[in-house]
Short mmCIF file of C-alpha atoms in Angstrom, two decimals:
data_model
loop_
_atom_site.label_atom_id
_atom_site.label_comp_id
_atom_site.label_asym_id
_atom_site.label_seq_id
_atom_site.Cartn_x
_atom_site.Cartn_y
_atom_site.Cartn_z
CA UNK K 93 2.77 31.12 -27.60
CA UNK K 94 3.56 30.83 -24.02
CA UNK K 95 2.95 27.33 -22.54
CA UNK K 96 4.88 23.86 -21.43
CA UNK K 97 6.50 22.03 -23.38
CA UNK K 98 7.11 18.30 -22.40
CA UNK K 99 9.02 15.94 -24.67
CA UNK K 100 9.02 13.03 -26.02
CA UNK K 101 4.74 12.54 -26.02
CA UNK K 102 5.88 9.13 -25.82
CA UNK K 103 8.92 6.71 -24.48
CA UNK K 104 10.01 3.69 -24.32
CA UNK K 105 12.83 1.85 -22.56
CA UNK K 106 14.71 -1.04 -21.51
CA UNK K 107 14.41 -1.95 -17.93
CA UNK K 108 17.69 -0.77 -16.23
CA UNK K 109 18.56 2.29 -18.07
CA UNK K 110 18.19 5.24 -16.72
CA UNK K 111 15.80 8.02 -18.66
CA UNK K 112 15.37 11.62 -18.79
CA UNK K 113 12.09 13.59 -19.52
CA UNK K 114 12.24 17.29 -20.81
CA UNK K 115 10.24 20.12 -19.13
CA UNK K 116 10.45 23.45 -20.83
CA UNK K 117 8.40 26.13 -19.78
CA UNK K 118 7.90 30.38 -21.39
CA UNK K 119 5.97 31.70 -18.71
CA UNK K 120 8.60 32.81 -16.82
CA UNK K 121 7.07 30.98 -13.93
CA UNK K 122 9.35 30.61 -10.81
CA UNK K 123 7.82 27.19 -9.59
CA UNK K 124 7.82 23.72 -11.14
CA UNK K 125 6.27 20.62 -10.41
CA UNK K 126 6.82 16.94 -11.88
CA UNK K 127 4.04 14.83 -11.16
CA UNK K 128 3.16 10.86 -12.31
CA UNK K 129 -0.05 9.77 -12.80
CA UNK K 130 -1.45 5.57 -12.96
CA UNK K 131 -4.56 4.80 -15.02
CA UNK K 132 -7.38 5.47 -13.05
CA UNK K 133 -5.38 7.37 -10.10
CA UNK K 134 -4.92 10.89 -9.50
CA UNK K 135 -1.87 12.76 -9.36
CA UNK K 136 1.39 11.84 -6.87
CA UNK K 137 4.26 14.41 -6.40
CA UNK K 138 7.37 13.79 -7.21
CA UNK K 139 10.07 16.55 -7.07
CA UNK K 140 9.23 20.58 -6.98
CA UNK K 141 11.12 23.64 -7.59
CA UNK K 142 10.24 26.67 -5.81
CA UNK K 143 13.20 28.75 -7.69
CA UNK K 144 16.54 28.59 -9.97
CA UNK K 145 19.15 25.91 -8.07
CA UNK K 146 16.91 24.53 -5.51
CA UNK K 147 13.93 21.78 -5.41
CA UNK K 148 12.38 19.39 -2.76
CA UNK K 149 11.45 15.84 -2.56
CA UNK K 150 7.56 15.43 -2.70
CA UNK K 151 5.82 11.88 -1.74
CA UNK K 152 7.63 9.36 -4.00
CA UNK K 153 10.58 10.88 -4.87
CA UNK K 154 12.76 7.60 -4.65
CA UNK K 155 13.94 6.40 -7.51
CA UNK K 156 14.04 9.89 -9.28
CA UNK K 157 16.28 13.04 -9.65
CA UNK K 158 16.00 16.55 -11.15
CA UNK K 159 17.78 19.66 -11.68
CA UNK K 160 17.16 22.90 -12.12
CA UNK K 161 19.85 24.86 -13.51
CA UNK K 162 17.87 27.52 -15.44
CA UNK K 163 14.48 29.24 -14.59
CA UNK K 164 12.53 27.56 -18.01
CA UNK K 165 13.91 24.24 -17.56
CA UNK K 166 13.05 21.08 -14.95
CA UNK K 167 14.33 17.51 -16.30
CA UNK K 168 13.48 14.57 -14.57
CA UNK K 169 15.41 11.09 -14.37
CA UNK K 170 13.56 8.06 -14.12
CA UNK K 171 16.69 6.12 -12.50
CA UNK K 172 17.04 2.71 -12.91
CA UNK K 173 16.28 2.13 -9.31
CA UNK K 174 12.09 3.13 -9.83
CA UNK K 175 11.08 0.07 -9.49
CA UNK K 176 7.79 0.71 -11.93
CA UNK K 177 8.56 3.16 -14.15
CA UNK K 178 6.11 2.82 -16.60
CA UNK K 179 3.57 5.14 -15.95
CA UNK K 180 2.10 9.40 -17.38
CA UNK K 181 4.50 11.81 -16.35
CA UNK K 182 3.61 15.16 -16.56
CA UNK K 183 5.05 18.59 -15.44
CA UNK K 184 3.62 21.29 -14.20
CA UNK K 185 4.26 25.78 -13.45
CA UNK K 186 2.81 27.94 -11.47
CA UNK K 187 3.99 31.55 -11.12
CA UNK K 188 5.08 31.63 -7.44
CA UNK K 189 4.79 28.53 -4.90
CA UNK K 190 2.38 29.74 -2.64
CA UNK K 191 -1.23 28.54 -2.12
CA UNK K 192 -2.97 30.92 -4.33
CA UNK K 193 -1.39 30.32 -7.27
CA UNK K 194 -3.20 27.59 -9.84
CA UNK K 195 -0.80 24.97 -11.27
CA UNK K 196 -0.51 24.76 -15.63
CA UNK K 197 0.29 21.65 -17.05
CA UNK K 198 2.25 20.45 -20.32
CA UNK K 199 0.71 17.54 -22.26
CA UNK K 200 2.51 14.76 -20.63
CA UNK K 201 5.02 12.25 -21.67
CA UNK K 202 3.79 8.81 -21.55
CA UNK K 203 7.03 6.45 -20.49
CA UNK K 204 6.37 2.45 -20.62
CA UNK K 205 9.73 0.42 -19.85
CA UNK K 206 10.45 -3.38 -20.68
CA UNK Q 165 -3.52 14.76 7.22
CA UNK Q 166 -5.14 16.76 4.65
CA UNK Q 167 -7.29 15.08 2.01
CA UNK Q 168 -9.67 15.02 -0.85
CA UNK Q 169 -12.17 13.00 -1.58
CA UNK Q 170 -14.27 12.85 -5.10
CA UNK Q 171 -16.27 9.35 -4.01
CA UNK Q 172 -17.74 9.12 -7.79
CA UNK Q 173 -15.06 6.91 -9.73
CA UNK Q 174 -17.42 7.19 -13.04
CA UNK Q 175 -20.49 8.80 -14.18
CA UNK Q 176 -22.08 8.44 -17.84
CA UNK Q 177 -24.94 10.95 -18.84
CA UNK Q 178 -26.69 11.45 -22.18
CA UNK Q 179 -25.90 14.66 -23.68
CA UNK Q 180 -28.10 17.53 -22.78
CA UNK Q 181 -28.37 16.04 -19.13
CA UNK Q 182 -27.08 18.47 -16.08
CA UNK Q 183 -24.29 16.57 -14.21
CA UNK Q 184 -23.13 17.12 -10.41
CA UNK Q 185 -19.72 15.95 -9.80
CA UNK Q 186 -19.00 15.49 -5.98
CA UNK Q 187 -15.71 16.91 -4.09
CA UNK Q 188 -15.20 16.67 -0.13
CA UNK Q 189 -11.82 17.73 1.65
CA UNK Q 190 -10.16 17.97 4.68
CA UNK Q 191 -8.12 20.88 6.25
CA UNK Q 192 -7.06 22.21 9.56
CA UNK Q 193 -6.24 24.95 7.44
CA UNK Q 194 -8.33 28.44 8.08
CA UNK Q 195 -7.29 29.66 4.78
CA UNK Q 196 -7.25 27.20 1.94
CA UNK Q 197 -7.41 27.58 -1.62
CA UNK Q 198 -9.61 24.62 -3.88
CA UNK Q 199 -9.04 24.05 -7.22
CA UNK Q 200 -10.59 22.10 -10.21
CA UNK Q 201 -8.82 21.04 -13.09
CA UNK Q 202 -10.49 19.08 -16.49
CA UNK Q 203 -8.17 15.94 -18.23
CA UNK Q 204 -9.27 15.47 -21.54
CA UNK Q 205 -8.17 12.46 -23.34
CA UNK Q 206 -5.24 14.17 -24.30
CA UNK Q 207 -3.94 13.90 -21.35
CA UNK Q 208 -2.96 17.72 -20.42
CA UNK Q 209 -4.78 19.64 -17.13
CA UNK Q 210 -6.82 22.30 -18.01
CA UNK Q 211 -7.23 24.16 -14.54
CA UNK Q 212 -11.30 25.41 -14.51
CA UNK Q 213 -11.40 27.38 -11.15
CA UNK Q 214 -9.88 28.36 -8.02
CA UNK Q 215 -11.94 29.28 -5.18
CA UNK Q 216 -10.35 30.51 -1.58
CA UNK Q 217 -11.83 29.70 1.51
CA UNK Q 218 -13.54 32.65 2.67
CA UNK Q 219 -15.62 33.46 -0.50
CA UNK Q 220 -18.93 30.82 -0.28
CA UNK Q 221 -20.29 32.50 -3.52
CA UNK Q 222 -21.63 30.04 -6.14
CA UNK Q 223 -19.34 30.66 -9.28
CA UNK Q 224 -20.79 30.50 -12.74
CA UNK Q 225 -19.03 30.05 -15.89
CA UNK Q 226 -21.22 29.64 -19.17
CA UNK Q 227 -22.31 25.92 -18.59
CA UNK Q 228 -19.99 25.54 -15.94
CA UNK Q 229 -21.29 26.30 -11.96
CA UNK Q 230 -19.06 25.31 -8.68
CA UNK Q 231 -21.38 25.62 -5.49
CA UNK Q 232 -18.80 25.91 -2.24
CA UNK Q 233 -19.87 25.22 1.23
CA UNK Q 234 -17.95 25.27 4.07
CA UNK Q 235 -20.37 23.68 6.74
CA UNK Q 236 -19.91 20.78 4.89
CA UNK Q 237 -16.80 21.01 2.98
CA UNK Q 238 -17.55 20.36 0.08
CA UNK Q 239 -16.51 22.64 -3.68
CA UNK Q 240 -19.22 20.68 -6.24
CA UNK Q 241 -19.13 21.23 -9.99
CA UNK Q 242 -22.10 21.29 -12.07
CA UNK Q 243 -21.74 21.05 -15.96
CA UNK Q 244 -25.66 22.22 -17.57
CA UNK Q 245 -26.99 20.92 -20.72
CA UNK Q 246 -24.13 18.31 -20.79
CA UNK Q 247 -22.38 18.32 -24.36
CA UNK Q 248 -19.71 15.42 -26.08
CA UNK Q 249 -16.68 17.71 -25.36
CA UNK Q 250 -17.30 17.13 -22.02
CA UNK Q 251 -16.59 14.21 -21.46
CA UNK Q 252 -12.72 14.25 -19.24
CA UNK Q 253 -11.67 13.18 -16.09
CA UNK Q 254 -12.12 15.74 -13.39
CA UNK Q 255 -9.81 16.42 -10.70
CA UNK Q 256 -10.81 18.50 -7.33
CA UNK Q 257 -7.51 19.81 -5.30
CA UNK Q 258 -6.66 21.48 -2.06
CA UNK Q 259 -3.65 23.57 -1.64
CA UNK Q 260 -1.65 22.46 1.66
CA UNK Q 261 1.09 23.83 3.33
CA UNK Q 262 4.18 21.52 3.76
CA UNK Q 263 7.04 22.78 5.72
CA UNK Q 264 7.35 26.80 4.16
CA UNK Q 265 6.32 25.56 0.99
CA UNK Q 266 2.77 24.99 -0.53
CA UNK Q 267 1.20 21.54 -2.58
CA UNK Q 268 -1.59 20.61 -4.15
CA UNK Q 269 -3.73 17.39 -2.50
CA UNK Q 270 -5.79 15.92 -5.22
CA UNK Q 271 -8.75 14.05 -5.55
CA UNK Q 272 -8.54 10.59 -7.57
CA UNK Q 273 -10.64 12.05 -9.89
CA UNK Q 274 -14.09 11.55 -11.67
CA UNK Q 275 -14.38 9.82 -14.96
CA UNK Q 276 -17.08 11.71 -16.89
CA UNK Q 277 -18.53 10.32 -20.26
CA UNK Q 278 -21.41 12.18 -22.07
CA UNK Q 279 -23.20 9.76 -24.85
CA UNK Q 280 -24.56 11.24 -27.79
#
């Protein structure tokens, strides 16, 4: 089945160590998106990827990094310099970057750090 | 700055009930795209619709309706006959341009609980 795959569902961590979430996606979508949601708040950008070897800082970027070295795949480090952490990550395709094209989500990975 | 705004934090209906849920944005932009997306408790965005700026037609899809109007920018969503699986967080969003690339602007969202 074609889809997102995010893993862990869940994660926890020790404040200070740095963290990486998985994003794996099959639709052979060019653009990815990591976003982090707070209960009760809607969705704030943190790093996209139009294509392969290149991505751009969205609003609260700091404290992150990502890579993309292959088309499918989009990790994410929570560094230890995020200075709240905990929080619902989730990760997100679309075929192209443009305006048109609708945005499909994997289930999430919830992160809570101590 | 672009923006949307869904004003209704929560709304709790009894099942069977029709339910409006409210979405007003803000765009220099003469082309724009709108989106709506469902967040069931599972956490995962559905996406529902997209709608583009110069088609005002109502959309209908089985229980689901989005009525568009551009005099007074607003993209509402009406669920009919309101079942238990409905109940989600709802999420309006606008597609803005930033720099040569495109983003999504989203709403806070609207909490949505139907009660047997």
């Amino acid at each position: 089945d074609g889809g997102i795959t995010q893993s862990p569902k869940y994660l926890f961590r020790k404040e200070g160590q740095n963290v990486t979430l998985s994003c794996e996606q099959n639709l052979n979508h060019d653009a990815m998106y990591w976003y982090r949601q707070d209960p009760g708040q809607g969705l704030r950008l943190i790093y996209y990827s139009q294509i392969v070897n290149d991505f751009q800082k969205g609003d609260i970027a700091e404290g992150y990094s990502v890579s993309r070295e292959k088309k499918e795949s989009f990790p994410l480090t929570v560094t230890s310099a995020q200075k709240n952490p905990t929080a619902f990550y989730l990760c997100a395709s679309s075929s192209q970057g443009g305006r048109y094209h609708e945005q499909y989500f994997g289930p999430g990975t919830r992160l809570t750090v101590t | 700055a672009q923006k949307v705004t869904q004003a209704q934090t929560e709304i709790s209906v009894v099942e069977k009930e029709d339910v409006t849920l409210d979405c007003v944005y803000e765009t220099r932009d003469t082309t724009y795209y709108l989106f709506w997306y469902k967040q069931p408790p599972s956490g995962e965005l559905v996406f529902l619709i997209r709608r583009n700026s110069f088609d005002e037609q109502n959309e209908i899809s089985g229980r689901y309706s989005w009525n568009f109007q551009k005099s007074t920018s607003s993209f509402n969503f009406t669920i009919t006959a309101s079942q238990v699986v409905d109940s989600a967080v709802y999420f309006c969003a606008l597609s803005e341009a930033v720099d040569s690339n495109y983003q999504l602007i989203w709403g806070a969202g609207t909490k949505l609980i139907i009660k047997p």
